[in-house]
Structure formats: C-alpha cells, structure tokens
Coordinates of C-alpha atoms and ligand atoms in Angstrom, one line a residue:
M1 CA 95.7 21.3 111.4
A2 CA 95.5 24.0 108.7
Y3 CA 95.7 27.7 109.2
I4 CA 93.9 29.7 106.5
L5 CA 94.0 33.4 106.1
A6 CA 90.8 34.9 104.6
I7 CA 90.2 38.3 103.2
E8 CA 86.8 40.0 102.7
S9 CA 86.4 43.4 100.8
S10 CA 83.2 43.1 98.9
C11 CA 81.5 46.3 100.1
D12 CA 82.5 48.7 102.8
D13 CA 84.2 46.5 105.4
T14 CA 87.8 45.5 105.1
S15 CA 88.2 42.3 107.0
A16 CA 90.8 39.5 107.6
A17 CA 90.5 36.4 109.6
V18 CA 92.7 33.4 110.5
I19 CA 91.0 30.0 111.0
N20 CA 92.5 26.8 112.3
D21 CA 90.2 24.1 111.0
F22 CA 86.7 25.4 112.1
H23 CA 88.1 27.5 115.0
I24 CA 88.5 31.2 114.5
C25 CA 91.8 32.5 115.7
S26 CA 91.2 36.1 114.7
N27 CA 88.6 38.2 112.9
I28 CA 89.5 41.8 112.3
V29 CA 87.0 44.2 110.7
A30 CA 87.7 47.8 109.7
S31 CA 84.4 49.5 109.0
Q32 CA 84.2 52.7 106.9
K33 CA 82.4 55.6 108.5
V34 CA 82.9 57.8 105.5
H35 CA 79.7 56.6 103.8
E36 CA 77.3 57.7 106.7
K37 CA 77.1 61.3 105.5
Y38 CA 76.2 60.2 102.0
G39 CA 73.3 58.0 103.1
G40 CA 74.8 55.0 101.3
V41 CA 78.0 53.3 100.2
V42 CA 80.0 55.5 97.8
P43 CA 81.9 52.9 95.7
E44 CA 85.0 55.0 95.0
W45 CA 85.4 55.9 98.7
A46 CA 85.0 52.3 99.6
S47 CA 87.8 51.1 97.3
R48 CA 90.2 53.8 98.6
A49 CA 89.5 52.9 102.2
H50 CA 90.1 49.2 101.4
Q51 CA 93.5 50.2 99.9
K52 CA 94.3 52.0 103.1
N53 CA 93.1 49.4 105.5
I54 CA 94.0 46.1 103.9
I55 CA 97.6 45.7 105.1
P56 CA 97.1 46.8 108.7
V57 CA 94.0 44.6 108.9
V58 CA 95.8 41.5 107.6
D59 CA 98.9 42.2 109.8
T60 CA 96.6 42.5 112.9
A61 CA 94.7 39.3 112.0
I62 CA 98.0 37.3 111.7
K63 CA 99.4 38.8 115.0
E64 CA 96.2 38.3 116.9
A65 CA 96.1 34.7 115.8
G66 CA 99.5 34.2 117.3
I67 CA 101.0 32.7 114.2
K68 CA 103.6 33.5 111.6
K69 CA 103.0 33.9 107.9
S70 CA 105.0 30.7 107.4
D71 CA 102.3 28.8 109.4
L72 CA 99.6 29.5 106.8
S73 CA 98.4 26.7 104.6
A74 CA 96.3 28.8 102.1
I75 CA 94.8 32.2 101.4
A76 CA 91.0 32.5 100.9
F77 CA 89.3 35.6 99.5
T78 CA 85.9 36.9 98.5
R79 CA 85.7 36.9 94.7
G80 CA 82.2 38.3 94.5
P81 CA 79.4 39.4 94.3
G82 CA 80.0 42.9 95.5
L83 CA 81.4 46.3 94.3
L84 CA 84.0 45.8 91.7
G85 CA 86.5 48.4 93.0
S86 CA 86.2 47.0 96.5
L87 CA 86.6 43.4 95.4
L88 CA 89.6 44.2 93.3
V89 CA 91.6 45.4 96.3
G90 CA 91.0 42.1 98.2
V91 CA 91.5 39.9 95.1
S92 CA 94.7 41.5 94.1
F93 CA 96.1 41.5 97.6
A94 CA 95.2 37.8 98.1
K95 CA 96.8 36.8 94.8
S96 CA 100.0 38.7 95.5
F97 CA 100.2 37.5 99.1
A98 CA 99.6 33.8 98.0
R99 CA 102.2 34.2 95.3
S100 CA 104.8 35.7 97.6
L101 CA 104.4 32.9 100.1
D102 CA 103.9 30.2 97.5
L103 CA 100.5 29.2 99.0
P104 CA 97.4 27.9 97.3
L105 CA 94.6 30.4 96.7
I106 CA 90.9 29.8 97.4
D107 CA 88.1 31.9 95.9
V108 CA 84.9 32.2 97.9
N109 CA 81.4 33.3 97.0
H110 CA 80.3 36.0 99.5
L111 CA 76.8 34.6 99.8
D112 CA 77.9 31.1 100.3
A113 CA 80.2 32.5 103.0
H114 CA 77.2 34.1 104.8
I115 CA 75.5 30.8 105.0
L116 CA 78.6 28.8 106.0
A117 CA 79.2 31.2 108.9
H118 CA 76.9 28.8 110.7
F119 CA 79.7 26.3 110.8
I120 CA 82.1 28.5 112.7
K121 CA 83.0 26.6 115.9
D122 CA 83.4 29.4 118.5
T123 CA 83.4 26.7 121.2
P124 CA 83.5 22.9 120.9
E125 CA 79.8 22.9 122.1
T126 CA 78.6 25.2 119.2
K127 CA 75.8 23.4 117.5
V128 CA 75.7 23.5 113.7
P129 CA 72.8 22.8 111.2
S130 CA 72.3 19.4 109.8
F131 CA 72.0 18.9 106.0
P132 CA 69.8 19.6 104.3
F133 CA 68.6 22.8 105.8
I134 CA 66.9 26.0 104.4
C135 CA 68.7 29.3 105.0
L136 CA 67.0 32.7 104.5
L137 CA 69.8 34.9 103.4
V138 CA 68.9 38.5 103.9
S139 CA 71.4 41.4 103.4
G140 CA 71.5 44.9 102.1
G141 CA 71.9 43.7 98.5
N142 CA 70.4 40.2 98.5
T143 CA 67.3 38.2 99.6
Q144 CA 67.4 34.5 98.9
L145 CA 65.9 31.3 100.1
V146 CA 68.6 28.6 99.8
L147 CA 68.3 24.9 100.1
V148 CA 71.7 23.8 101.6
R149 CA 72.3 20.1 100.8
S150 CA 76.0 20.3 101.7
P151 CA 78.7 23.0 101.8
Y152 CA 79.3 22.2 98.2
D153 CA 75.7 22.0 97.1
M154 CA 73.4 25.0 97.6
E155 CA 70.4 25.7 95.5
I156 CA 68.7 29.1 95.4
I157 CA 65.0 28.2 95.5
G158 CA 63.7 31.7 95.9
K159 CA 65.1 35.2 95.4
T160 CA 63.9 38.8 95.2
I161 CA 62.8 40.0 91.8
D162 CA 63.5 43.6 92.6
D163 CA 64.7 45.2 95.9
A164 CA 66.4 43.3 98.7
A165 CA 64.9 43.2 102.2
G166 CA 67.8 45.3 103.7
E167 CA 67.5 47.8 100.9
T168 CA 63.7 48.1 101.5
I169 CA 64.4 48.7 105.2
D170 CA 67.2 51.2 104.5
K171 CA 65.1 53.1 102.0
S172 CA 62.2 53.3 104.4
A173 CA 64.5 54.6 107.1
K174 CA 65.7 57.2 104.7
I175 CA 62.1 58.4 104.1
L176 CA 61.7 58.6 107.9
G177 CA 64.9 60.8 108.1
L178 CA 66.9 58.1 110.0
P179 CA 70.7 57.8 109.5
Y180 CA 72.3 55.2 107.1
P181 CA 72.2 52.2 107.5
G182 CA 68.6 52.4 108.7
G183 CA 68.2 48.8 109.7
P184 CA 69.5 49.0 113.3
H185 CA 67.6 52.3 113.9
I186 CA 64.3 50.8 112.7
D187 CA 64.9 47.7 114.9
N188 CA 65.5 49.9 118.0
L189 CA 62.6 52.3 117.5
A190 CA 60.2 49.5 116.6
K191 CA 60.7 48.0 120.1
Q192 CA 58.5 50.7 121.5
G193 CA 56.0 50.7 118.6
N194 CA 52.8 49.0 117.6
K195 CA 53.4 46.7 114.7
N196 CA 49.8 46.8 113.6
A197 CA 49.5 50.6 113.6
L198 CA 49.9 50.9 109.9
V199 CA 49.1 48.4 107.1
F200 CA 51.3 48.4 104.0
S201 CA 50.2 46.6 100.9
H202 CA 52.6 44.2 99.0
S203 CA 52.5 42.0 96.0
N204 CA 52.2 38.2 96.3
I205 CA 54.1 36.3 93.7
P206 CA 53.9 32.6 93.1
G207 CA 56.6 30.2 94.2
Y208 CA 59.3 31.2 96.6
D209 CA 60.4 34.5 95.0
Y210 CA 60.1 37.9 96.7
S211 CA 59.1 41.3 95.6
F212 CA 59.6 44.4 97.8
S213 CA 59.2 47.3 95.4
G214 CA 55.4 47.4 96.1
V215 CA 56.0 47.7 99.9
K216 CA 58.4 50.5 99.4
T217 CA 55.8 52.4 97.3
S218 CA 53.0 51.6 99.8
I219 CA 55.1 53.0 102.7
L220 CA 55.9 56.2 100.7
Y221 CA 52.2 56.8 99.7
T222 CA 50.8 56.0 103.1
L223 CA 53.2 58.4 104.8
R224 CA 52.5 61.1 102.2
D225 CA 48.8 60.8 102.9
K226 CA 49.2 60.8 106.7
L227 CA 51.5 63.9 106.5
K228 CA 48.8 65.7 104.5
E229 CA 46.4 65.2 107.5
N230 CA 49.0 65.9 110.1
P231 CA 52.4 67.5 109.3
N232 CA 53.8 66.1 112.6
F233 CA 52.8 62.5 111.8
L234 CA 56.4 61.2 111.5
E235 CA 57.7 62.7 114.8
E236 CA 54.5 61.7 116.7
N237 CA 54.4 58.1 115.4
I238 CA 58.0 57.2 114.6
N239 CA 58.0 54.0 116.8
D240 CA 54.7 52.7 115.3
I241 CA 55.8 53.4 111.8
C242 CA 59.1 51.5 112.3
A243 CA 57.3 48.6 114.0
S244 CA 54.9 48.4 111.1
V245 CA 57.6 48.6 108.4
Q246 CA 59.6 45.9 110.2
H247 CA 56.5 43.7 110.7
T248 CA 55.6 44.0 107.0
V249 CA 59.1 43.0 105.8
V250 CA 59.5 40.2 108.2
T251 CA 56.1 38.8 107.5
I252 CA 56.9 38.7 103.8
L253 CA 60.3 37.0 104.4
L254 CA 58.9 34.3 106.7
K255 CA 55.8 33.5 104.6
N256 CA 57.9 32.0 101.8
L257 CA 60.2 30.3 104.2
E258 CA 57.2 28.6 105.8
K259 CA 56.0 27.6 102.4
A260 CA 59.4 26.2 101.5
L261 CA 60.0 24.3 104.7
K262 CA 56.7 22.5 104.3
D263 CA 57.5 21.5 100.7
Y264 CA 61.1 20.5 101.4
K265 CA 60.5 18.9 104.8
V266 CA 63.7 20.0 106.4
K267 CA 64.4 19.7 110.1
D268 CA 66.7 22.7 110.4
I269 CA 66.2 26.4 109.4
A270 CA 68.7 29.2 109.5
I271 CA 69.1 32.9 108.7
A272 CA 72.2 34.7 107.5
G273 CA 73.3 38.2 106.3
G274 CA 73.2 41.7 107.8
V275 CA 69.4 41.8 108.3
S276 CA 69.6 38.6 110.4
A277 CA 70.7 40.9 113.2
N278 CA 67.1 42.2 113.3
S279 CA 65.6 41.3 116.7
Y280 CA 62.0 40.9 115.4
L281 CA 63.1 38.6 112.6
R282 CA 65.1 36.5 115.1
S283 CA 62.1 36.2 117.5
E284 CA 59.6 35.4 114.7
L285 CA 62.0 32.8 113.3
I286 CA 62.2 31.1 116.7
N287 CA 58.4 31.1 116.8
L288 CA 58.2 29.6 113.3
G289 CA 60.7 26.9 114.4
G290 CA 58.6 26.2 117.5
K291 CA 55.4 25.9 115.4
Y292 CA 56.9 23.1 113.2
N293 CA 59.3 21.7 115.8
L294 CA 62.4 22.6 113.8
N295 CA 65.9 23.5 115.0
V296 CA 66.6 27.2 114.4
F297 CA 70.0 28.6 113.7
I298 CA 70.7 32.3 114.2
P299 CA 74.3 33.5 113.7
P300 CA 76.1 35.5 116.5
F301 CA 76.0 39.2 115.7
Q302 CA 79.6 39.5 114.7
Y303 CA 79.0 37.0 111.9
T304 CA 75.8 38.6 110.5
T305 CA 77.5 41.6 108.8
D306 CA 80.4 41.3 106.4
N307 CA 83.4 39.6 108.0
A308 CA 86.3 37.4 106.9
A309 CA 85.6 34.7 109.5
M310 CA 82.8 33.4 107.3
V311 CA 85.0 33.6 104.2
A312 CA 87.6 31.5 106.1
V313 CA 85.1 28.7 106.9
A314 CA 83.8 28.7 103.3
G315 CA 87.5 28.6 102.2
Y316 CA 88.3 25.8 104.6
Y317 CA 85.6 23.6 103.1
K318 CA 87.1 24.2 99.6
F319 CA 90.6 23.5 101.1
L320 CA 89.3 20.1 102.3
N321 CA 88.0 19.4 98.8
N322 CA 91.4 20.5 97.2
D323 CA 89.4 23.1 95.3
F324 CA 91.9 25.9 94.6
A325 CA 91.8 29.0 92.4
N326 CA 94.3 29.9 89.7
L327 CA 96.2 33.2 89.6
E328 CA 94.4 34.5 86.5
L329 CA 90.9 34.7 88.0
T330 CA 89.2 38.0 88.4
A331 CA 86.4 39.4 90.7
Y332 CA 82.7 39.2 89.7
T333 CA 80.1 41.7 90.7
R334 CA 77.0 39.5 90.4
Ligands
KG4_417 O1 75.1 41.7 104.9 P1 75.3 43.1 105.1 O2 76.2 43.5 106.2 O3 75.8 43.9 103.8 C1 75.6 43.5 102.5 O4 74.5 43.8 102.0 O5 76.5 43.1 101.9 O6 73.9 43.7 105.3 C2 73.7 45.1 105.6 C3 72.2 45.3 105.8 C4 71.7 46.8 105.7 O7 70.6 46.9 104.9 C5 71.4 47.0 107.2 O8 70.4 48.1 107.4 C6 70.9 45.7 107.6 O9 71.8 44.8 107.0 N1 70.8 45.5 109.1 C7 69.7 45.4 109.8 C8 70.0 45.3 111.2 N2 71.4 45.4 111.2 C9 71.8 45.5 110.0 N3 68.4 45.4 109.4 C10 67.4 45.3 110.3 N4 67.7 45.2 111.6 C11 68.9 45.2 112.1 N5 69.2 45.1 113.4

C-alpha cells in the first residue's frame, strides 16, 4: 500500500489528488474563472491564482483522503508541458513539500498522465485498456495519436502540425460569439443542429499527422460569405453551424485513428484530454470501435480535463519502477 500525493498546475486548474495504489482517495480541482472574460487563459493571472490556491487545494486533498502527511510515500507533480509560470508554482511546491517530509519526488509528463488516466480504478470492476492500444489525445493545446505499448513506452505516431483540435473548436466558437472555452457550448448547440448543413474544406496530409489551420480558415471564409448574403445568418443557423464545425473536426480526428488502427492491428482504442468530453466524438468513437470489433475506452468526465488524479496514476507507475526525480530539475513548457 502506497499513498502518493500528486499536484497538477500546468494551465488554469490547480489540482491535488491522493492515490492509494490505483484507487483515488481524493481529487480536488480549483478552476480559475478569471480567464473567461478575456476569451482565453491569461498566463500571469493563471500563475497568481495557482499561488493562491495551491496550499488550500493540497490541504483539502490530504484531509479528504483521510490520511496524515506522514502516511505519504511520495510526491508526484506535473513537470510539463504547459505554461511556465503555472508549472513553476506546482514544481516548486512539490519540491519543497517532498524535501520537508523527506519523501521521494516523481516528475510526470502531463500528456502521459492524460493517457494513463485510463488506469484509474474507481471501482474494482473498472475495465482498463490492454497493451498495446492506440490513444487519441485531444486537448486545447495538443492533438496526438499515441501507440501505448506500456505505461513506460508510448510512441507518438501522429500529431498536429499546426493548431490543436480543441484550439480549432475554441477559435471557431469565438468567431460565433460563444463564451470561452467554446468546446462545451459547441457540443450543446450541435445537439439540435444538422451536421451536414455546411461543408468546410480541410487539408489531407500523408501519414497520421493532423492539420487544422485550413479548417479554421474555411470556417471563417464560409461564414463571412454567408453573412454577406444574410446578416442574421449566425443567429438563425447557430445550431447547424456548431454541428457542422464539430462534425468536420471529429471526422478529421477519427480518419487518422482509423488508418492507424488498421496498420497497427490493436484491439483497444481510447481517447483522452479535454476534447474527449465531446459527446459527438464519444459516440463516433464507439461506432468506429463497433465497425472493427474493438474495445473502446472513454474516460469519465472528471478525468478528461486537467486533474491531479491522472498525475497520481502516472506517478504511481514511476513509483513502482523506482523512477524518482532529483531536486534540481525544472519545469519544461514543450
Ligand atoms: O485538456 P484540457 O482540459 O486542457 C488543456 O488543453 O490542457 O482541454 C481543454 C479543451 C478546450 O479546448 C475545451 O474547449 C475542450 O477541451 N472541451 C471540449 C468539450 N469540453 C472541453 N471540446 C468539445 N466538446 C466538449 N464537450
């Protein structure tokens, strides 16, 4: 039995979690509302809010887990990628806390953590993917296809060469005048819309890499032309526009996944990251799994966005491997 405290502060959520083996004892997240009015994350505000939140969040995580600091076996933390000012708060806190308790320190890659969230055992019956599997990692800042051979061996077989899927959805939402982050709003409005109402062009690139900048431009130009014909086009067609944007992005995402799963012949596929909360992506992934008779793994909503529970699981794997960090290490942004 090993209790690990994990800290996540890579962007605009301050989170701490306690794990006991693969069982989550607590997972506290303090989200920052301050960014909403700016239409995106303001890095300096994010680091200030982390400074304010980190101690209460860690205290609550330890209390809610029903343990004492002296019960902990190690401290895990997100080292990167992310915003430097945000990461530094978590990294410095984790180092000082580990030093003061004389505990080993474990550095975790944020993207590995999103993928390893699939191994959180919320109940003894929770099913986890078998290795190797392919995970489509889709967040605000990253879009990757990852071949996961083991918790210690992950290969990025495809990635975006420009914008991330979440960024594309958020920027489209901004064009439509929806609040930040736009992803959940597009998801909701799209439920009442016709996904084939508008067709947006996009570039096809060889291999498993992605490109979303063409889609963004196509959305912008299509709406500009429609607005010339009818100044009320946005208000009158908002559901159809959202459904069409969402359909375009999801189709691009799943096309490469389908290509990869045929080439790599895996039996399990998964999604991870903030955009994996999208209801249309979830249902289309299930359809894809059905078509090829694959097991499909979709994370529970609380583990799709940034959270320390996933960092704790990734940290626990490193703990089992005696893979500890030294006190000199620093955060990395990419
Ligand atoms: O992984 P994440 O929480 O943050 C980082 O990028 O680190 O992902 C945030 C992204 C945002 O782009 C947000 O709009 C998107 O996830 N998102 C969604 C949905 N919920 C969150 N996108 C589409 N549909 C959703 N339901």
